[in-house]
mmCIF file of C-alpha atoms and ligand atoms in Angstrom:
data_model
loop_
_atom_site.group_PDB
_atom_site.id
_atom_site.type_symbol
_atom_site.label_atom_id
_atom_site.label_comp_id
_atom_site.label_asym_id
_atom_site.label_seq_id
_atom_site.Cartn_x
_atom_site.Cartn_y
_atom_site.Cartn_z
ATOM 1 C CA MET H 282 -11.840 -32.283 -16.410
ATOM 2 C CA GLY H 283 -12.830 -32.452 -12.748
ATOM 3 C CA TRP H 284 -11.741 -30.326 -9.786
ATOM 4 C CA GLN H 285 -8.720 -32.332 -8.798
ATOM 5 C CA GLN H 286 -7.184 -32.215 -12.243
ATOM 6 C CA ARG H 287 -7.945 -28.619 -12.739
ATOM 7 C CA ILE H 288 -6.185 -27.420 -9.614
ATOM 8 C CA THR H 289 -3.243 -29.787 -10.094
ATOM 9 C CA GLU H 290 -2.657 -28.654 -13.599
ATOM 10 C CA ALA H 291 -2.934 -25.002 -12.667
ATOM 11 C CA CYS H 292 -0.240 -25.550 -9.946
ATOM 12 C CA GLN H 293 2.013 -27.414 -12.309
ATOM 13 C CA GLN H 294 1.735 -24.619 -14.858
ATOM 14 C CA ARG H 295 2.654 -22.070 -12.135
ATOM 15 C CA ARG H 296 5.743 -24.090 -11.192
ATOM 16 C CA ALA H 297 6.773 -24.615 -14.855
ATOM 17 C CA ALA H 298 6.517 -20.899 -15.516
ATOM 18 C CA GLY H 299 8.917 -20.228 -12.590
ATOM 19 C CA LEU H 300 6.174 -18.231 -10.826
ATOM 20 C CA TRP H 301 5.704 -20.454 -7.770
ATOM 21 C CA ARG H 302 5.347 -18.388 -4.618
ATOM 22 C CA GLU H 303 6.611 -19.588 -1.325
ATOM 23 C CA ARG H 304 5.598 -18.475 2.199
ATOM 24 C CA HIS H 305 8.110 -18.345 4.980
ATOM 25 C CA GLN H 306 7.290 -18.830 8.634
ATOM 26 C CA VAL H 307 8.284 -15.721 10.657
ATOM 27 C CA SER H 308 9.041 -16.665 14.250
ATOM 28 C CA GLN H 309 9.851 -13.137 15.361
ATOM 29 C CA ARG H 310 9.809 -9.651 13.941
ATOM 30 C CA GLY H 311 11.292 -6.523 15.416
ATOM 31 C CA ALA H 312 11.421 -3.062 13.947
ATOM 32 C CA SER H 313 14.397 -3.815 11.687
ATOM 33 C CA GLN H 314 15.061 -7.540 12.189
ATOM 34 C CA ILE H 315 13.172 -10.693 11.378
ATOM 35 C CA ALA H 316 13.653 -14.350 12.298
ATOM 36 C CA ILE H 317 12.575 -16.754 9.546
ATOM 37 C CA ASP H 318 12.813 -20.523 9.688
ATOM 38 C CA GLY H 319 14.904 -20.176 12.845
ATOM 39 C CA LYS H 320 17.420 -17.813 11.447
ATOM 40 C CA SER H 321 17.759 -14.036 12.067
ATOM 41 C CA TYR H 322 18.030 -11.414 9.246
ATOM 42 C CA LEU H 323 18.062 -7.700 8.763
ATOM 43 C CA ASN H 324 14.566 -6.925 7.357
ATOM 44 C CA PHE H 325 14.586 -4.844 4.174
ATOM 45 C CA SER H 326 11.214 -6.117 2.951
ATOM 46 C CA SER H 327 8.501 -4.752 5.219
ATOM 47 C CA ASN H 328 6.230 -1.723 4.732
ATOM 48 C CA ASP H 329 6.623 -0.670 8.376
ATOM 49 C CA TYR H 330 8.226 2.523 7.111
ATOM 50 C CA LEU H 331 8.246 4.342 10.449
ATOM 51 C CA GLY H 332 8.860 1.253 12.640
ATOM 52 C CA LEU H 333 5.519 1.887 14.455
ATOM 53 C CA SER H 334 4.425 -1.778 14.429
ATOM 54 C CA GLN H 335 6.557 -2.247 17.503
ATOM 55 C CA HIS H 336 5.995 1.002 19.225
ATOM 56 C CA PRO H 337 5.220 0.669 22.919
ATOM 57 C CA GLN H 338 2.509 3.382 22.830
ATOM 58 C CA LEU H 339 0.688 1.509 20.139
ATOM 59 C CA LEU H 340 0.939 -1.826 21.828
ATOM 60 C CA THR H 341 -0.230 -0.415 25.151
ATOM 61 C CA ALA H 342 -3.200 1.248 23.410
ATOM 62 C CA TRP H 343 -4.232 -2.058 21.818
ATOM 63 C CA GLN H 344 -3.952 -3.871 25.159
ATOM 64 C CA GLN H 345 -5.981 -1.215 26.993
ATOM 65 C CA GLY H 346 -8.542 -1.380 24.232
ATOM 66 C CA ILE H 347 -8.893 -5.094 24.767
ATOM 67 C CA ALA H 348 -9.319 -4.592 28.518
ATOM 68 C CA ARG H 349 -11.974 -2.013 27.933
ATOM 69 C CA TYR H 350 -13.873 -3.329 24.902
ATOM 70 C CA GLY H 351 -12.991 -7.007 24.600
ATOM 71 C CA ALA H 352 -11.573 -8.730 21.558
ATOM 72 C CA GLY H 353 -14.015 -8.430 18.657
ATOM 73 C CA ALA H 354 -16.693 -6.082 17.362
ATOM 74 C CA GLY H 355 -19.352 -8.772 17.498
ATOM 75 C CA ALA H 356 -21.248 -7.761 14.350
ATOM 76 C CA SER H 357 -21.121 -5.591 11.269
ATOM 77 C CA THR H 358 -21.370 -1.832 11.731
ATOM 78 C CA HIS H 359 -24.962 -1.923 10.429
ATOM 79 C CA VAL H 360 -25.955 -4.336 13.172
ATOM 80 C CA THR H 361 -24.334 -3.594 16.457
ATOM 81 C CA GLY H 362 -20.644 -3.296 15.507
ATOM 82 C CA TYR H 363 -20.522 0.486 15.061
ATOM 83 C CA HIS H 364 -18.655 1.400 18.233
ATOM 84 C CA HIS H 365 -18.148 4.938 19.467
ATOM 85 C CA VAL H 366 -14.377 4.644 19.065
ATOM 86 C CA GLN H 367 -14.966 3.947 15.384
ATOM 87 C CA ALA H 368 -17.112 7.069 15.025
ATOM 88 C CA GLU H 369 -14.464 9.094 16.923
ATOM 89 C CA PHE H 370 -11.526 7.714 14.879
ATOM 90 C CA GLU H 371 -13.333 8.213 11.536
ATOM 91 C CA GLN H 372 -13.959 11.880 12.512
ATOM 92 C CA GLN H 373 -10.255 12.278 13.552
ATOM 93 C CA LEU H 374 -9.130 10.966 10.165
ATOM 94 C CA ALA H 375 -11.571 13.201 8.308
ATOM 95 C CA ASP H 376 -10.398 16.322 10.236
ATOM 96 C CA TRP H 377 -6.752 15.375 9.803
ATOM 97 C CA LEU H 378 -6.929 14.962 6.025
ATOM 98 C CA GLY H 379 -9.390 17.795 5.391
ATOM 99 C CA TYR H 380 -12.396 15.721 4.246
ATOM 100 C CA PRO H 381 -15.993 15.785 5.484
ATOM 101 C CA ARG H 382 -16.118 12.108 6.014
ATOM 102 C CA ALA H 383 -13.980 8.976 6.561
ATOM 103 C CA LEU H 384 -15.212 5.378 6.529
ATOM 104 C CA LEU H 385 -13.251 2.563 8.011
ATOM 105 C CA PHE H 386 -12.628 -0.721 6.108
ATOM 106 C CA ILE H 387 -11.046 -3.975 7.269
ATOM 107 C CA SER H 388 -8.194 -3.659 4.672
ATOM 108 C CA GLY H 389 -7.072 -1.688 1.660
ATOM 109 C CA PHE H 390 -7.847 -4.662 -0.535
ATOM 110 C CA ALA H 391 -11.415 -4.681 0.705
ATOM 111 C CA ALA H 392 -11.797 -0.925 0.390
ATOM 112 C CA ASN H 393 -10.751 -0.889 -3.295
ATOM 113 C CA GLN H 394 -13.003 -3.835 -4.112
ATOM 114 C CA ALA H 395 -15.925 -2.264 -2.215
ATOM 115 C CA LEU H 396 -15.625 1.133 -3.867
ATOM 116 C CA VAL H 397 -15.477 -0.220 -7.397
ATOM 117 C CA ALA H 398 -18.303 -2.695 -6.774
ATOM 118 C CA ALA H 399 -20.520 -0.028 -5.201
ATOM 119 C CA LEU H 400 -19.898 2.784 -7.671
ATOM 120 C CA MET H 401 -19.371 1.328 -11.153
ATOM 121 C CA ALA H 402 -22.297 0.505 -13.497
ATOM 122 C CA SER H 403 -22.566 -0.736 -17.017
ATOM 123 C CA GLY H 404 -21.615 1.980 -19.497
ATOM 124 C CA ASP H 405 -19.186 3.605 -17.032
ATOM 125 C CA ARG H 406 -15.423 3.422 -17.435
ATOM 126 C CA ILE H 407 -12.392 3.077 -15.166
ATOM 127 C CA LEU H 408 -9.187 4.616 -16.405
ATOM 128 C CA ALA H 409 -6.323 3.260 -14.380
ATOM 129 C CA ASP H 410 -2.538 3.795 -14.314
ATOM 130 C CA ARG H 411 -0.974 0.636 -15.718
ATOM 131 C CA LEU H 412 0.811 -0.133 -12.502
ATOM 132 C CA MET H 413 -2.215 0.255 -10.300
ATOM 133 C CA HIS H 414 -2.485 -2.226 -7.476
ATOM 134 C CA ALA H 415 -4.100 -5.687 -8.043
ATOM 135 C CA SER H 416 -7.002 -5.037 -5.573
ATOM 136 C CA LEU H 417 -8.301 -2.293 -7.800
ATOM 137 C CA LEU H 418 -7.533 -3.831 -11.203
ATOM 138 C CA GLU H 419 -9.168 -7.077 -10.247
ATOM 139 C CA ALA H 420 -12.312 -5.316 -8.967
ATOM 140 C CA ALA H 421 -12.374 -3.284 -12.212
ATOM 141 C CA ALA H 422 -12.031 -6.361 -14.360
ATOM 142 C CA GLN H 423 -15.004 -7.907 -12.606
ATOM 143 C CA SER H 424 -17.210 -4.836 -12.709
ATOM 144 C CA PRO H 425 -19.683 -4.061 -15.434
ATOM 145 C CA ALA H 426 -17.680 -0.959 -16.247
ATOM 146 C CA SER H 427 -14.985 -0.978 -18.954
ATOM 147 C CA LEU H 428 -11.335 -0.847 -17.931
ATOM 148 C CA ARG H 429 -8.651 1.003 -19.847
ATOM 149 C CA ARG H 430 -5.142 1.457 -18.557
ATOM 150 C CA PHE H 431 -2.898 4.381 -19.307
ATOM 151 C CA ALA H 432 0.936 4.475 -19.416
ATOM 152 C CA HIS H 433 2.414 4.726 -16.020
ATOM 153 C CA ASN H 434 2.517 8.371 -14.727
ATOM 154 C CA GLN H 435 1.775 9.743 -18.165
ATOM 155 C CA PRO H 436 -1.078 12.337 -18.045
ATOM 156 C CA PRO H 437 -1.095 12.789 -21.827
ATOM 157 C CA ALA H 438 -1.892 9.022 -22.103
ATOM 158 C CA LEU H 439 -4.792 9.590 -19.707
ATOM 159 C CA ALA H 440 -5.895 12.720 -21.670
ATOM 160 C CA ARG H 441 -6.144 10.554 -24.880
ATOM 161 C CA LEU H 442 -8.389 8.025 -23.139
ATOM 162 C CA LEU H 443 -10.549 10.761 -21.610
ATOM 163 C CA ALA H 444 -11.010 12.285 -25.031
ATOM 164 C CA SER H 445 -12.804 9.251 -26.350
ATOM 165 C CA PRO H 446 -16.588 9.398 -25.818
ATOM 166 C CA CYS H 447 -18.253 7.627 -22.916
ATOM 167 C CA SER H 448 -21.948 7.572 -22.147
ATOM 168 C CA GLY H 449 -21.565 6.766 -18.472
ATOM 169 C CA GLU H 450 -19.426 8.092 -15.618
ATOM 170 C CA THR H 451 -15.608 8.090 -15.473
ATOM 171 C CA LEU H 452 -13.432 7.026 -12.566
ATOM 172 C CA VAL H 453 -9.707 7.744 -12.883
ATOM 173 C CA VAL H 454 -7.503 5.705 -10.488
ATOM 174 C CA SER H 455 -3.854 6.034 -9.478
ATOM 175 C CA GLU H 456 -1.610 5.257 -6.564
ATOM 176 C CA GLY H 457 0.029 8.163 -4.680
ATOM 177 C CA ILE H 458 3.381 6.426 -4.335
ATOM 178 C CA PHE H 459 3.607 3.251 -6.459
ATOM 179 C CA SER H 460 4.075 0.103 -4.430
ATOM 180 C CA MET H 461 6.448 -1.678 -6.688
ATOM 181 C CA ASP H 462 8.312 1.311 -8.265
ATOM 182 C CA GLY H 463 8.377 3.770 -5.365
ATOM 183 C CA ASP H 464 7.705 6.808 -7.640
ATOM 184 C CA CYS H 465 5.062 9.456 -7.097
ATOM 185 C CA ALA H 466 2.141 10.055 -9.417
ATOM 186 C CA PRO H 467 1.688 13.480 -10.998
ATOM 187 C CA LEU H 468 -1.543 13.923 -9.037
ATOM 188 C CA ALA H 469 -2.262 17.555 -9.829
ATOM 189 C CA ASP H 470 -2.257 16.788 -13.581
ATOM 190 C CA LEU H 471 -4.462 13.722 -13.076
ATOM 191 C CA GLN H 472 -6.938 15.758 -11.026
ATOM 192 C CA HIS H 473 -6.981 18.563 -13.532
ATOM 193 C CA LEU H 474 -7.610 16.263 -16.486
ATOM 194 C CA THR H 475 -10.251 14.229 -14.572
ATOM 195 C CA ARG H 476 -12.185 17.406 -13.583
ATOM 196 C CA GLN H 477 -12.138 18.681 -17.138
ATOM 197 C CA HIS H 478 -14.110 15.578 -18.069
ATOM 198 C CA GLN H 479 -16.414 15.659 -15.061
ATOM 199 C CA GLY H 480 -14.916 12.372 -13.825
ATOM 200 C CA TRP H 481 -14.025 11.437 -10.284
ATOM 201 C CA LEU H 482 -10.473 10.704 -9.198
ATOM 202 C CA LEU H 483 -9.583 7.913 -6.782
ATOM 203 C CA VAL H 484 -6.093 7.937 -5.242
ATOM 204 C CA ASP H 485 -4.806 4.901 -3.298
ATOM 205 C CA ASP H 486 -2.070 6.315 -0.974
ATOM 206 C CA ALA H 487 -1.176 3.105 0.790
ATOM 207 C CA HIS H 488 2.504 3.950 0.637
ATOM 208 C CA GLY H 489 2.295 7.747 1.028
ATOM 209 C CA ILE H 490 0.133 8.101 4.098
ATOM 210 C CA GLY H 491 2.154 8.629 7.249
ATOM 211 C CA VAL H 492 5.308 9.089 5.220
ATOM 212 C CA SER H 493 5.038 12.004 2.872
ATOM 213 C CA GLY H 494 3.419 15.399 3.064
ATOM 214 C CA GLU H 495 3.202 17.766 5.975
ATOM 215 C CA GLY H 496 2.610 15.834 9.266
ATOM 216 C CA GLY H 497 2.503 12.600 7.257
ATOM 217 C CA ARG H 498 -0.754 13.495 5.536
ATOM 218 C CA GLY H 499 0.465 11.750 2.365
ATOM 219 C CA SER H 500 1.037 12.320 -1.291
ATOM 220 C CA CYS H 501 -2.204 14.209 -2.011
ATOM 221 C CA TRP H 502 -1.593 16.714 0.762
ATOM 222 C CA GLN H 503 1.984 17.100 -0.442
ATOM 223 C CA GLN H 504 0.825 17.834 -4.039
ATOM 224 C CA GLN H 505 -2.102 19.937 -2.825
ATOM 225 C CA VAL H 506 -4.773 17.847 -4.498
ATOM 226 C CA GLN H 507 -7.999 16.482 -3.038
ATOM 227 C CA PRO H 508 -9.246 13.476 -4.887
ATOM 228 C CA ASP H 509 -12.931 12.642 -4.743
ATOM 229 C CA LEU H 510 -11.962 9.350 -3.115
ATOM 230 C CA LEU H 511 -8.802 8.965 -1.058
ATOM 231 C CA VAL H 512 -7.929 5.465 0.130
ATOM 232 C CA VAL H 513 -5.422 5.267 3.000
ATOM 233 C CA THR H 514 -4.274 2.020 4.576
ATOM 234 C CA PHE H 515 -2.991 1.159 8.069
ATOM 235 C CA GLY H 516 -0.926 -1.895 7.478
ATOM 236 C CA LYS H 517 2.082 0.050 6.279
ATOM 237 C CA ALA H 518 3.403 3.203 7.941
ATOM 238 C CA PHE H 519 0.649 2.992 10.599
ATOM 239 C CA GLY H 520 2.021 -0.388 11.611
ATOM 240 C CA VAL H 521 -1.357 -2.085 12.221
ATOM 241 C CA SER H 522 -3.878 -3.027 9.565
ATOM 242 C CA GLY H 523 -7.119 -1.716 8.077
ATOM 243 C CA ALA H 524 -7.979 1.151 5.742
ATOM 244 C CA ALA H 525 -10.152 4.213 5.396
ATOM 245 C CA VAL H 526 -11.905 5.958 2.520
ATOM 246 C CA LEU H 527 -12.023 9.779 2.656
ATOM 247 C CA CYS H 528 -14.833 11.435 0.788
ATOM 248 C CA SER H 529 -17.756 13.887 0.677
ATOM 249 C CA GLU H 530 -20.743 13.635 2.968
ATOM 250 C CA ALA H 531 -23.014 12.552 0.075
ATOM 251 C CA LEU H 532 -20.596 9.888 -1.059
ATOM 252 C CA ALA H 533 -20.278 8.556 2.504
ATOM 253 C CA GLN H 534 -24.022 8.303 2.791
ATOM 254 C CA TYR H 535 -24.124 6.467 -0.587
ATOM 255 C CA LEU H 536 -21.362 4.020 0.348
ATOM 256 C CA LEU H 537 -22.969 3.234 3.685
ATOM 257 C CA GLN H 538 -26.024 2.083 1.698
ATOM 258 C CA PHE H 539 -24.364 0.377 -1.152
ATOM 259 C CA CYS H 540 -20.911 -1.026 -0.026
ATOM 260 C CA ARG H 541 -21.494 -4.717 0.688
ATOM 261 C CA HIS H 542 -18.151 -4.894 2.388
ATOM 262 C CA LEU H 543 -19.469 -2.476 5.090
ATOM 263 C CA ILE H 544 -22.816 -4.136 5.460
ATOM 264 C CA TYR H 545 -22.110 -7.910 5.439
ATOM 265 C CA SER H 546 -18.688 -8.021 7.165
ATOM 266 C CA THR H 547 -17.867 -7.827 10.881
ATOM 267 C CA ALA H 548 -16.647 -4.425 11.919
ATOM 268 C CA MET H 549 -13.046 -3.716 12.937
ATOM 269 C CA PRO H 550 -12.467 -4.662 16.598
ATOM 270 C CA PRO H 551 -12.680 -1.497 18.735
ATOM 271 C CA ALA H 552 -9.452 -2.464 20.427
ATOM 272 C CA GLN H 553 -7.660 -2.360 17.051
ATOM 273 C CA ILE H 554 -9.144 1.110 16.493
ATOM 274 C CA CYS H 555 -7.632 2.141 19.821
ATOM 275 C CA ALA H 556 -4.269 0.950 18.439
ATOM 276 C CA LEU H 557 -4.942 2.981 15.202
ATOM 277 C CA GLN H 558 -5.678 6.120 17.279
ATOM 278 C CA ALA H 559 -2.354 5.749 19.033
ATOM 279 C CA ALA H 560 -0.682 5.146 15.573
ATOM 280 C CA LEU H 561 -2.350 8.294 14.223
ATOM 281 C CA LEU H 562 -0.989 10.338 17.122
ATOM 282 C CA LEU H 563 2.455 8.940 16.542
ATOM 283 C CA VAL H 564 2.224 9.648 12.767
ATOM 284 C CA GLN H 565 1.016 13.244 13.482
ATOM 285 C CA GLN H 566 3.905 13.847 15.841
ATOM 286 C CA GLY H 567 6.331 11.731 13.693
ATOM 287 C CA ASP H 568 8.532 14.363 12.025
ATOM 288 C CA GLU H 569 11.499 12.787 13.677
ATOM 289 C CA TYR H 570 10.697 9.314 12.255
ATOM 290 C CA ARG H 571 10.150 10.800 8.804
ATOM 291 C CA GLN H 572 13.453 12.677 8.970
ATOM 292 C CA ARG H 573 15.247 9.479 10.024
ATOM 293 C CA LEU H 574 13.649 7.679 7.103
ATOM 294 C CA GLN H 575 14.596 10.366 4.635
ATOM 295 C CA HIS H 576 18.111 10.269 6.003
ATOM 296 C CA ASN H 577 18.207 6.488 5.431
ATOM 297 C CA ILE H 578 16.923 6.825 1.920
ATOM 298 C CA ARG H 579 19.549 9.435 1.037
ATOM 299 C CA TYR H 580 22.257 7.366 2.778
ATOM 300 C CA PHE H 581 21.340 4.263 0.894
ATOM 301 C CA ARG H 582 20.961 5.907 -2.505
ATOM 302 C CA GLN H 583 24.240 7.803 -2.373
ATOM 303 C CA ARG H 584 26.025 4.518 -1.814
ATOM 304 C CA ALA H 585 23.977 2.172 -3.862
ATOM 305 C CA LEU H 586 24.305 4.176 -7.059
ATOM 306 C CA THR H 587 27.932 3.113 -7.364
ATOM 307 C CA LEU H 588 26.916 -0.605 -7.256
ATOM 308 C CA PRO H 589 26.344 -2.685 -10.417
ATOM 309 C CA GLY H 590 22.685 -3.130 -11.323
ATOM 310 C CA SER H 591 19.975 -0.708 -11.953
ATOM 311 C CA LEU H 592 18.401 1.106 -8.999
ATOM 312 C CA MET H 593 15.076 2.812 -10.006
ATOM 313 C CA ASP H 594 14.653 6.483 -9.785
ATOM 314 C CA SER H 595 12.769 6.632 -6.482
ATOM 315 C CA ASP H 596 13.113 8.927 -3.471
ATOM 316 C CA SER H 597 10.615 7.010 -1.402
ATOM 317 C CA ALA H 598 11.186 4.198 1.131
ATOM 318 C CA ILE H 599 10.652 1.741 -1.752
ATOM 319 C CA GLN H 600 13.930 1.219 -3.590
ATOM 320 C CA PRO H 601 13.574 -1.224 -6.385
ATOM 321 C CA TRP H 602 16.678 -2.843 -7.898
ATOM 322 C CA VAL H 603 15.586 -4.127 -11.320
ATOM 323 C CA VAL H 604 17.401 -7.152 -12.556
ATOM 324 C CA GLY H 605 15.037 -8.155 -15.353
ATOM 325 C CA ASP H 606 15.269 -11.866 -15.288
ATOM 326 C CA ASP H 607 12.974 -13.785 -12.812
ATOM 327 C CA ASP H 608 15.527 -16.410 -11.962
ATOM 328 C CA ARG H 609 18.243 -13.835 -11.410
ATOM 329 C CA ALA H 610 16.023 -11.951 -9.021
ATOM 330 C CA LEU H 611 15.392 -15.148 -7.019
ATOM 331 C CA ALA H 612 19.099 -16.005 -7.018
ATOM 332 C CA LEU H 613 20.030 -12.494 -5.834
ATOM 333 C CA ALA H 614 17.476 -12.642 -3.071
ATOM 334 C CA ALA H 615 18.837 -16.010 -1.960
ATOM 335 C CA ALA H 616 22.408 -14.627 -2.099
ATOM 336 C CA LEU H 617 21.323 -11.650 0.089
ATOM 337 C CA ARG H 618 19.662 -14.038 2.622
ATOM 338 C CA GLN H 619 22.934 -15.908 2.845
ATOM 339 C CA ARG H 620 24.541 -12.668 3.790
ATOM 340 C CA GLY H 621 21.915 -11.986 6.503
ATOM 341 C CA CYS H 622 19.560 -9.588 4.618
ATOM 342 C CA TRP H 623 15.946 -10.413 3.851
ATOM 343 C CA VAL H 624 14.836 -8.658 0.714
ATOM 344 C CA GLY H 625 11.755 -9.563 -1.394
ATOM 345 C CA ALA H 626 12.166 -10.733 -5.085
ATOM 346 C CA ILE H 627 9.211 -9.464 -6.994
ATOM 347 C CA ARG H 628 8.318 -11.124 -10.232
ATOM 348 C CA PRO H 629 5.526 -11.031 -12.808
ATOM 349 C CA PRO H 630 2.546 -10.863 -12.623
ATOM 350 C CA THR H 631 3.105 -8.497 -9.707
ATOM 351 C CA VAL H 632 5.388 -6.448 -11.972
ATOM 352 C CA PRO H 633 5.478 -6.324 -15.801
ATOM 353 C CA ALA H 634 7.292 -9.207 -17.533
ATOM 354 C CA GLY H 635 11.067 -8.687 -17.891
ATOM 355 C CA SER H 636 11.197 -6.285 -14.892
ATOM 356 C CA ALA H 637 11.788 -8.690 -11.987
ATOM 357 C CA ARG H 638 13.355 -6.867 -9.131
ATOM 358 C CA LEU H 639 14.480 -6.842 -5.593
ATOM 359 C CA ARG H 640 12.109 -4.662 -3.680
ATOM 360 C CA ILE H 641 14.254 -3.064 -1.034
ATOM 361 C CA THR H 642 12.294 -1.111 1.551
ATOM 362 C CA LEU H 643 13.778 1.211 4.108
ATOM 363 C CA SER H 644 12.465 2.143 7.460
ATOM 364 C CA ALA H 645 13.072 4.759 10.072
ATOM 365 C CA ALA H 646 13.978 1.811 12.297
ATOM 366 C CA HIS H 647 17.109 1.009 10.324
ATOM 367 C CA ASP H 648 20.442 2.527 11.273
ATOM 368 C CA GLU H 649 23.422 3.345 9.106
ATOM 369 C CA ARG H 650 25.352 0.231 10.209
ATOM 370 C CA GLN H 651 22.451 -1.976 9.125
ATOM 371 C CA ILE H 652 22.260 -0.147 5.753
ATOM 372 C CA ASP H 653 26.050 -0.603 5.307
ATOM 373 C CA SER H 654 25.500 -4.361 5.823
ATOM 374 C CA LEU H 655 22.841 -4.398 3.101
ATOM 375 C CA LEU H 656 25.098 -2.415 0.749
ATOM 376 C CA GLU H 657 27.894 -4.852 1.341
ATOM 377 C CA ALA H 658 25.680 -7.807 0.778
ATOM 378 C CA LEU H 659 24.290 -6.288 -2.495
ATOM 379 C CA SER H 660 27.795 -5.640 -3.685
ATOM 380 C CA ASP H 661 28.884 -9.231 -2.921
ATOM 381 C CA ALA H 662 25.773 -10.732 -4.380
ATOM 382 C CA ALA H 663 25.740 -8.661 -7.545
ATOM 383 C CA GLY H 664 29.468 -9.253 -8.174
ATOM 384 C CA GLY H 665 29.306 -12.968 -7.393
HETATM 385 C C1 PLP M 898 -0.887 -2.859 0.324
HETATM 386 C C2 PLP M 898 -1.715 -2.201 -0.662
HETATM 387 C C3 PLP M 898 -3.153 -2.353 -0.688
HETATM 388 C C4 PLP M 898 -3.767 -3.415 0.157
HETATM 389 O O1 PLP M 898 -3.989 -2.839 1.453
HETATM 390 P P1 PLP M 898 -4.192 -3.899 2.708
HETATM 391 O O2 PLP M 898 -4.622 -3.095 3.760
HETATM 392 O O3 PLP M 898 -2.852 -4.586 2.923
HETATM 393 O O4 PLP M 898 -5.221 -4.892 2.174
HETATM 394 C C5 PLP M 898 -3.870 -1.584 -1.571
HETATM 395 N N1 PLP M 898 -3.358 -0.765 -2.427
HETATM 396 C C6 PLP M 898 -1.981 -0.574 -2.434
HETATM 397 C C7 PLP M 898 -1.405 0.438 -3.409
HETATM 398 C C8 PLP M 898 -1.140 -1.315 -1.575
HETATM 399 O O5 PLP M 898 0.169 -1.118 -1.658
#
């Protein structure tokens, strides 16, 4: 059919299915406000849960890092990109989360892809929660291992899959707090079942780290489980970007030999790691931010429950408002924008068909007045 025809038709199909995705140019972003296409909005769509992306200590640390170490790492870690600040930060993360080792990755997406590619072989199986993040599911679909998905947050469904025979190794994967539903995984049950079958458990805690658990150590710490592989990311509550994998000494040694993402990709700039070190300190000392966020969540839910529409059962910063129909989700998001609030409309395939939603995210940076504005806008938009 030819390249041009192939890509044109694929785009036409996307549009026809109502799944076309638009990007919007952001001209300015503060902790709770955002300017898009020249207009200012209250931002209820970011994952900057603690408001750290704008914190002066973090910005200063990044600037000082640049002054000291320059802009880029210059090479992959296996060549000459493994800087002493990286070694130091990896150790700080490992100590903080109670693991022997931590390995830094450029992003959470890269970390999930890298782990699956490095670990899984033919005959192995990946058993994933149905709502697991695309980065892991895609990697799993491309790997020689088989992929089975279990009903969301249903340990008995996992148990049934585990009970069927497998000649190879088993990797069970779940998120800590689910990115589109905002609910927590039953991690203790998942870990118990996985261990019974000599499998390994991978938990991606992109939305839990920094926010839940004592000192912001995340969902696993909160539920007193220690998965064999813990993925944490720094683009959300940490306010920067990047990710780390926490694991045993033996697994770290293996990954350093077999993760192509670590070997053939330029290392994270040391200056960015300086910013991450500042973010870690702010997270560790961040009880006040977490309390403010918890207050905002309670404040929002108490008032939102009286509104028409169906708010999902979530006590995290992610408060999904399910509307079902794709077009209605888009129309509601547009109506909210007209009323000065920026909220993301999430449609399939990001979420299951028929469960299009507004993904409202709260931050410690919001105040009650701003949440009142959102509630008013929601009430108007849903009623209109
Ligand atoms: C955001 C996210 C990722 C991707 O992390 P990045 O660092 O943004 O690439 C991975 N897993 C989950 C669950 C996420 O929400």
